[in-house]
Amino acid sequence: MDERLNQWLRDAHAMEQQAEQMLDGLSRRIENYPELAARIESHIAETRSQKQRLEACIERRGSSWSGMKDLAGQFTALMQTAGGVFAGDEVVKGVLAGYTFEHMEIASYRILVAGAEAAGDTETARVCEEICREEEAMASWLEDHMAEITQAYLIRHASESDTAKR
């Protein structure tokens, strides 16, 4: 049970590495959607904090995070970011990818909470619940602003298509 929980924590650490890289790539290119850019910047800071809190849990449990998993997550994010550069509707695809990724993170943290509780690790459960609430808040923000961002993109695309995607 403990080894499986440690593995899931390493997976979550790699997931946060991927999230940070993906969000950072998108935030550097968003030029015409200031509210979205600000929320992404805020979530990047949360993501870095989440990664640090996971590292503390992993270390407290006597384990270490996986450099290979982190590298694989970063590579995946790099490919996602590179793909967005060529999309004519990058900002809309970024919101879609972000919303989807947030829900994967939410599910991952709910699994981690259950696993930590089963292993008797109340501190890891508490940390993962806290992180899960942050991911839920980001997913909720994206859901609440999805229509507005999409409509802004479509209006901008109709009049000045070169600047609409970012």
Coordinates of C-alpha atoms in Angstrom, one line a residue:
M1 CA 0.0 0.0 0.0
D2 CA 2.8 2.4 0.9
E3 CA 4.8 1.8 -2.2
R4 CA 1.7 2.3 -4.4
L5 CA 0.9 5.6 -2.6
N6 CA 4.6 6.7 -3.1
Q7 CA 4.2 5.8 -6.8
W8 CA 1.0 7.9 -7.1
L9 CA 2.7 10.8 -5.4
R10 CA 5.6 10.6 -7.9
D11 CA 3.0 10.5 -10.7
A12 CA 1.3 13.6 -9.3
H13 CA 4.7 15.4 -9.0
A14 CA 5.3 14.6 -12.7
M15 CA 1.8 15.8 -13.5
E16 CA 2.5 19.1 -11.8
Q17 CA 5.8 19.5 -13.8
Q18 CA 3.7 18.9 -17.0
A19 CA 1.1 21.4 -15.9
E20 CA 3.6 24.1 -15.1
Q21 CA 5.3 23.7 -18.4
M22 CA 2.0 23.7 -20.3
L23 CA 0.6 26.7 -18.5
D24 CA 3.9 28.6 -18.8
G25 CA 4.0 28.0 -22.6
L26 CA 0.4 29.2 -23.0
S27 CA 0.8 32.3 -20.7
R28 CA 3.9 33.5 -22.7
R29 CA 1.8 33.7 -25.9
I30 CA -1.5 35.1 -24.6
E31 CA -1.6 38.7 -25.6
N32 CA -5.2 39.7 -26.1
Y33 CA -7.0 38.0 -23.2
P34 CA -5.6 39.7 -20.1
E35 CA -8.0 38.1 -17.6
L36 CA -7.2 34.6 -18.8
A37 CA -3.5 35.4 -18.8
A38 CA -3.7 36.7 -15.2
R39 CA -5.6 33.7 -14.0
I40 CA -3.0 31.4 -15.7
E41 CA -0.2 33.3 -14.1
S42 CA -1.9 32.9 -10.7
H43 CA -2.3 29.1 -11.3
I44 CA 1.3 28.7 -12.3
A45 CA 2.3 30.0 -8.9
E46 CA -0.2 27.6 -7.3
T47 CA 1.2 24.8 -9.4
R48 CA 4.7 25.5 -8.2
S49 CA 3.5 25.5 -4.6
Q50 CA 1.7 22.2 -5.2
K51 CA 4.8 20.7 -6.5
Q52 CA 6.7 21.8 -3.4
R53 CA 4.0 20.4 -1.1
L54 CA 4.1 17.1 -3.0
E55 CA 7.9 17.0 -2.6
A56 CA 7.5 17.5 1.1
C57 CA 5.0 14.6 1.3
I58 CA 7.3 12.4 -0.8
E59 CA 10.3 13.2 1.3
R60 CA 8.4 12.8 4.6
R61 CA 7.4 9.3 3.4
G62 CA 11.1 8.4 2.8
S63 CA 10.8 8.4 -1.0
S64 CA 11.9 10.6 -3.8
W65 CA 10.3 11.9 -7.0
S66 CA 11.0 10.4 -10.3
G67 CA 13.3 12.4 -12.6
M68 CA 12.2 10.2 -15.6
K69 CA 8.5 10.8 -15.0
D70 CA 9.1 14.5 -14.5
L71 CA 11.1 14.6 -17.8
A72 CA 8.4 12.7 -19.6
G73 CA 5.7 15.1 -18.3
Q74 CA 7.8 18.1 -19.4
F75 CA 8.3 16.6 -22.9
T76 CA 4.6 16.0 -23.3
A77 CA 3.9 19.6 -22.2
L78 CA 6.5 20.9 -24.7
M79 CA 4.8 19.0 -27.5
Q80 CA 1.3 20.3 -26.4
T81 CA 2.7 23.8 -26.4
A82 CA 4.4 23.5 -29.7
G83 CA 1.2 22.2 -31.2
G84 CA -0.7 25.2 -30.0
V85 CA 1.6 27.6 -31.8
F86 CA 0.2 26.4 -35.1
A87 CA -3.5 26.3 -34.1
G88 CA -5.5 29.2 -35.5
D89 CA -7.6 29.1 -32.4
E90 CA -4.9 28.6 -29.8
V91 CA -6.6 30.4 -27.0
V92 CA -9.7 28.3 -27.3
K93 CA -7.7 25.1 -27.6
G94 CA -5.7 26.2 -24.6
V95 CA -8.9 26.7 -22.5
L96 CA -10.1 23.3 -23.6
A97 CA -6.8 21.5 -22.8
G98 CA -6.6 23.4 -19.5
Y99 CA -10.1 22.5 -18.4
T100 CA -9.5 18.8 -19.4
F101 CA -6.2 18.7 -17.6
E102 CA -7.7 20.3 -14.4
H103 CA -10.2 17.5 -14.2
M104 CA -7.5 14.8 -14.6
E105 CA -5.7 16.5 -11.7
I106 CA -8.8 16.6 -9.6
A107 CA -9.4 12.9 -10.1
S108 CA -5.7 12.2 -9.4
Y109 CA -5.9 14.1 -6.1
R110 CA -9.1 12.4 -5.0
I111 CA -7.4 9.1 -5.6
L112 CA -4.4 10.2 -3.6
V113 CA -6.6 11.3 -0.7
A114 CA -8.3 7.9 -0.6
G115 CA -4.9 6.1 -0.9
A116 CA -3.3 8.3 1.8
E117 CA -6.3 7.7 4.1
A118 CA -6.1 3.9 3.5
A119 CA -2.3 4.0 4.3
G120 CA -3.0 6.0 7.5
D121 CA -1.1 9.1 6.2
T122 CA -3.3 11.9 7.4
E123 CA -0.8 14.6 6.5
T124 CA -0.6 13.5 2.8
A125 CA -4.4 13.2 2.7
R126 CA -4.7 16.8 4.0
V127 CA -2.2 18.2 1.5
C128 CA -3.8 16.4 -1.4
E129 CA -7.3 17.6 -0.3
E130 CA -5.9 21.2 -0.2
I131 CA -4.3 20.8 -3.7
C132 CA -7.6 19.3 -5.0
R133 CA -9.5 22.3 -3.9
E134 CA -7.1 24.6 -5.8
E135 CA -7.5 22.5 -9.0
E136 CA -11.3 22.5 -8.6
A137 CA -11.1 26.3 -8.3
M138 CA -9.1 26.6 -11.5
A139 CA -11.5 24.2 -13.3
S140 CA -14.5 26.2 -12.1
W141 CA -12.9 29.5 -13.2
L142 CA -12.3 28.1 -16.7
E143 CA -15.8 26.8 -16.8
D144 CA -17.2 30.1 -15.7
H145 CA -15.2 32.0 -18.4
M146 CA -15.2 29.5 -21.3
A147 CA -18.1 31.1 -23.1
E148 CA -16.8 34.6 -22.6
I149 CA -13.3 33.7 -24.0
T150 CA -14.8 31.8 -26.9
Q151 CA -17.1 34.7 -27.8
A152 CA -14.2 37.1 -27.5
Y153 CA -12.1 34.9 -29.8
L154 CA -14.9 34.7 -32.4
I155 CA -15.5 38.4 -32.4
R156 CA -11.7 39.1 -32.7
H157 CA -11.3 36.4 -35.4
A158 CA -14.1 38.0 -37.5
S159 CA -12.4 41.4 -37.5
E160 CA -8.7 40.8 -37.0
S161 CA -7.9 37.1 -37.4
D162 CA -4.1 37.5 -36.9
T163 CA -4.5 38.5 -33.3
A164 CA -7.5 36.4 -32.3
K165 CA -5.6 33.2 -31.5
R166 CA -3.5 34.8 -28.8

